[in-house]
mmCIF file of N, CA and C in Angstrom:
data_model
loop_
_atom_site.group_PDB
_atom_site.id
_atom_site.type_symbol
_atom_site.label_atom_id
_atom_site.label_comp_id
_atom_site.label_asym_id
_atom_site.label_seq_id
_atom_site.Cartn_x
_atom_site.Cartn_y
_atom_site.Cartn_z
ATOM 1 N N MET S 1 0.674 16.276 5.852
ATOM 2 C CA MET S 1 1.206 14.946 5.785
ATOM 3 C C MET S 1 0.216 13.943 6.381
ATOM 4 N N GLU S 2 -0.412 14.330 7.440
ATOM 5 C CA GLU S 2 -1.406 13.468 8.083
ATOM 6 C C GLU S 2 -2.532 13.148 7.096
ATOM 7 N N HIS S 3 -2.975 14.167 6.373
ATOM 8 C CA HIS S 3 -4.081 13.979 5.431
ATOM 9 C C HIS S 3 -3.677 13.026 4.305
ATOM 10 N N ALA S 4 -2.492 13.190 3.771
ATOM 11 C CA ALA S 4 -2.009 12.318 2.701
ATOM 12 C C ALA S 4 -1.867 10.875 3.200
ATOM 13 N N PHE S 5 -1.360 10.718 4.406
ATOM 14 C CA PHE S 5 -1.214 9.380 4.996
ATOM 15 C C PHE S 5 -2.583 8.737 5.160
ATOM 16 N N ARG S 6 -3.537 9.520 5.643
ATOM 17 C CA ARG S 6 -4.899 9.000 5.847
ATOM 18 C C ARG S 6 -5.521 8.620 4.504
ATOM 19 N N ASP S 7 -5.306 9.436 3.467
ATOM 20 C CA ASP S 7 -5.840 9.124 2.143
ATOM 21 C C ASP S 7 -5.230 7.838 1.593
ATOM 22 N N ALA S 8 -3.939 7.649 1.807
ATOM 23 C CA ALA S 8 -3.236 6.491 1.254
ATOM 24 C C ALA S 8 -3.547 5.196 1.996
ATOM 25 N N HIS S 9 -3.744 5.296 3.314
ATOM 26 C CA HIS S 9 -3.850 4.079 4.122
ATOM 27 C C HIS S 9 -5.196 3.891 4.819
ATOM 28 N N GLY S 10 -5.990 4.932 4.905
ATOM 29 C CA GLY S 10 -7.300 4.813 5.532
ATOM 30 C C GLY S 10 -7.304 5.066 7.026
ATOM 31 N N PHE S 11 -6.160 5.452 7.580
ATOM 32 C CA PHE S 11 -6.067 5.791 8.996
ATOM 33 C C PHE S 11 -4.906 6.757 9.172
ATOM 34 N N GLY S 12 -4.870 7.433 10.309
ATOM 35 C CA GLY S 12 -3.860 8.460 10.546
ATOM 36 C C GLY S 12 -2.546 7.922 11.080
ATOM 37 N N ILE S 13 -1.548 8.792 11.045
ATOM 38 C CA ILE S 13 -0.207 8.446 11.522
ATOM 39 C C ILE S 13 -0.237 8.083 12.995
ATOM 40 N N HIS S 14 -0.970 8.842 13.785
ATOM 41 C CA HIS S 14 -1.010 8.597 15.228
ATOM 42 C C HIS S 14 -1.646 7.243 15.548
ATOM 43 N N GLU S 15 -2.650 6.889 14.780
ATOM 44 C CA GLU S 15 -3.266 5.565 14.967
ATOM 45 C C GLU S 15 -2.250 4.466 14.657
ATOM 46 N N CYS S 16 -1.466 4.692 13.627
ATOM 47 C CA CYS S 16 -0.464 3.715 13.202
ATOM 48 C C CYS S 16 0.648 3.570 14.244
ATOM 49 N N GLU S 17 1.075 4.687 14.806
ATOM 50 C CA GLU S 17 2.143 4.659 15.801
ATOM 51 C C GLU S 17 1.745 3.854 17.034
ATOM 52 N N ASN S 18 0.461 3.857 17.356
ATOM 53 C CA ASN S 18 -0.017 3.195 18.562
ATOM 54 C C ASN S 18 -0.521 1.778 18.328
ATOM 55 N N ASN S 19 -0.488 1.317 17.078
ATOM 56 C CA ASN S 19 -1.029 -0.001 16.772
ATOM 57 C C ASN S 19 -0.031 -0.756 15.897
ATOM 58 N N PRO S 20 0.677 -1.711 16.461
ATOM 59 C CA PRO S 20 1.686 -2.450 15.683
ATOM 60 C C PRO S 20 1.107 -3.182 14.474
ATOM 61 N N ASP S 21 -0.138 -3.629 14.558
ATOM 62 C CA ASP S 21 -0.759 -4.321 13.428
ATOM 63 C C ASP S 21 -0.932 -3.385 12.234
ATOM 64 N N LEU S 22 -1.321 -2.151 12.513
ATOM 65 C CA LEU S 22 -1.464 -1.168 11.434
ATOM 66 C C LEU S 22 -0.101 -0.822 10.845
ATOM 67 N N LEU S 23 0.900 -0.729 11.693
ATOM 68 C CA LEU S 23 2.251 -0.427 11.224
ATOM 69 C C LEU S 23 2.743 -1.515 10.267
ATOM 70 N N VAL S 24 2.493 -2.764 10.606
ATOM 71 C CA VAL S 24 2.881 -3.879 9.738
ATOM 72 C C VAL S 24 2.125 -3.792 8.411
ATOM 73 N N LYS S 25 0.853 -3.458 8.477
ATOM 74 C CA LYS S 25 0.039 -3.334 7.265
ATOM 75 C C LYS S 25 0.606 -2.249 6.340
ATOM 76 N N VAL S 26 0.984 -1.113 6.905
ATOM 77 C CA VAL S 26 1.552 -0.016 6.118
ATOM 78 C C VAL S 26 2.875 -0.441 5.492
ATOM 79 N N GLU S 27 3.717 -1.085 6.260
ATOM 80 C CA GLU S 27 5.025 -1.505 5.739
ATOM 81 C C GLU S 27 4.876 -2.565 4.647
ATOM 82 N N GLN S 28 3.920 -3.460 4.783
ATOM 83 C CA GLN S 28 3.687 -4.458 3.747
ATOM 84 C C GLN S 28 3.204 -3.799 2.453
ATOM 85 N N LYS S 29 2.339 -2.804 2.588
ATOM 86 C CA LYS S 29 1.852 -2.086 1.413
ATOM 87 C C LYS S 29 2.992 -1.328 0.745
ATOM 88 N N ARG S 30 3.835 -0.695 1.527
ATOM 89 C CA ARG S 30 4.990 0.023 0.967
ATOM 90 C C ARG S 30 5.924 -0.935 0.233
ATOM 91 N N GLU S 31 6.174 -2.081 0.811
ATOM 92 C CA GLU S 31 7.049 -3.073 0.180
ATOM 93 C C GLU S 31 6.447 -3.562 -1.133
ATOM 94 N N GLN S 32 5.163 -3.821 -1.138
ATOM 95 C CA GLN S 32 4.490 -4.283 -2.349
ATOM 96 C C GLN S 32 4.570 -3.214 -3.442
ATOM 97 N N GLU S 33 4.320 -1.966 -3.094
ATOM 98 C CA GLU S 33 4.397 -0.884 -4.073
ATOM 99 C C GLU S 33 5.823 -0.707 -4.587
ATOM 100 N N TYR S 34 6.802 -0.875 -3.714
ATOM 101 C CA TYR S 34 8.199 -0.775 -4.120
ATOM 102 C C TYR S 34 8.547 -1.888 -5.115
ATOM 103 N N GLN S 35 8.132 -3.109 -4.823
ATOM 104 C CA GLN S 35 8.415 -4.231 -5.715
ATOM 105 C C GLN S 35 7.750 -4.014 -7.078
ATOM 106 N N GLN S 36 6.527 -3.514 -7.074
ATOM 107 C CA GLN S 36 5.828 -3.244 -8.332
ATOM 108 C C GLN S 36 6.557 -2.173 -9.133
ATOM 109 N N SER S 37 7.039 -1.149 -8.467
ATOM 110 C CA SER S 37 7.758 -0.086 -9.180
ATOM 111 C C SER S 37 9.077 -0.603 -9.740
ATOM 112 N N GLN S 38 9.747 -1.484 -9.015
ATOM 113 C CA GLN S 38 10.997 -2.053 -9.509
ATOM 114 C C GLN S 38 10.753 -2.923 -10.740
ATOM 115 N N GLN S 39 9.662 -3.660 -10.740
ATOM 116 C CA GLN S 39 9.314 -4.486 -11.900
ATOM 117 C C GLN S 39 9.004 -3.611 -13.111
ATOM 118 N N MET S 40 8.305 -2.506 -12.884
ATOM 119 C CA MET S 40 7.977 -1.596 -13.965
ATOM 120 C C MET S 40 9.249 -0.966 -14.542
ATOM 121 N N VAL S 41 10.162 -0.555 -13.693
ATOM 122 C CA VAL S 41 11.422 0.016 -14.140
ATOM 123 C C VAL S 41 12.212 -0.998 -14.956
ATOM 124 N N ALA S 42 12.239 -2.238 -14.510
ATOM 125 C CA ALA S 42 12.966 -3.281 -15.231
ATOM 126 C C ALA S 42 12.356 -3.509 -16.614
ATOM 127 N N ARG S 43 11.023 -3.515 -16.691
ATOM 128 C CA ARG S 43 10.369 -3.699 -17.990
ATOM 129 C C ARG S 43 10.676 -2.534 -18.921
ATOM 130 N N LEU S 44 10.603 -1.324 -18.412
ATOM 131 C CA LEU S 44 10.899 -0.147 -19.233
ATOM 132 C C LEU S 44 12.353 -0.139 -19.676
ATOM 133 N N ASP S 45 13.231 -0.480 -18.781
ATOM 134 C CA ASP S 45 14.653 -0.542 -19.107
ATOM 135 C C ASP S 45 14.895 -1.574 -20.210
ATOM 136 N N ASN S 46 14.234 -2.695 -20.113
ATOM 137 C CA ASN S 46 14.362 -3.747 -21.119
ATOM 138 C C ASN S 46 13.862 -3.254 -22.478
ATOM 139 N N GLN S 47 12.746 -2.545 -22.485
ATOM 140 C CA GLN S 47 12.196 -2.019 -23.733
ATOM 141 C C GLN S 47 13.125 -0.983 -24.359
ATOM 142 N N VAL S 48 13.725 -0.131 -23.535
ATOM 143 C CA VAL S 48 14.632 0.898 -24.029
ATOM 144 C C VAL S 48 15.842 0.246 -24.681
ATOM 145 N N HIS S 49 16.391 -0.759 -24.044
ATOM 146 C CA HIS S 49 17.591 -1.401 -24.577
ATOM 147 C C HIS S 49 17.270 -2.229 -25.820
ATOM 148 N N ARG S 50 16.064 -2.707 -25.919
ATOM 149 C CA ARG S 50 15.660 -3.459 -27.094
ATOM 150 C C ARG S 50 15.567 -2.542 -28.319
ATOM 151 N N SER S 51 15.199 -1.283 -28.071
ATOM 152 C CA SER S 51 15.021 -0.320 -29.155
ATOM 153 C C SER S 51 16.351 0.203 -29.694
ATOM 154 N N LEU S 52 17.402 0.053 -28.928
ATOM 155 C CA LEU S 52 18.700 0.600 -29.362
ATOM 156 C C LEU S 52 19.327 -0.262 -30.344
#
């Protein structure tokens, strides 16, 4: 898990736990990725319903 976190964010979990600025950066990235995925789902859902 540590390795995957480091690959995704460029620093380790322990570094993040001890640095509030890094924690905010990670949470902002997660929120942005979540919003992008929701937009993609909405577009796909719209396309599916258009085809019916």
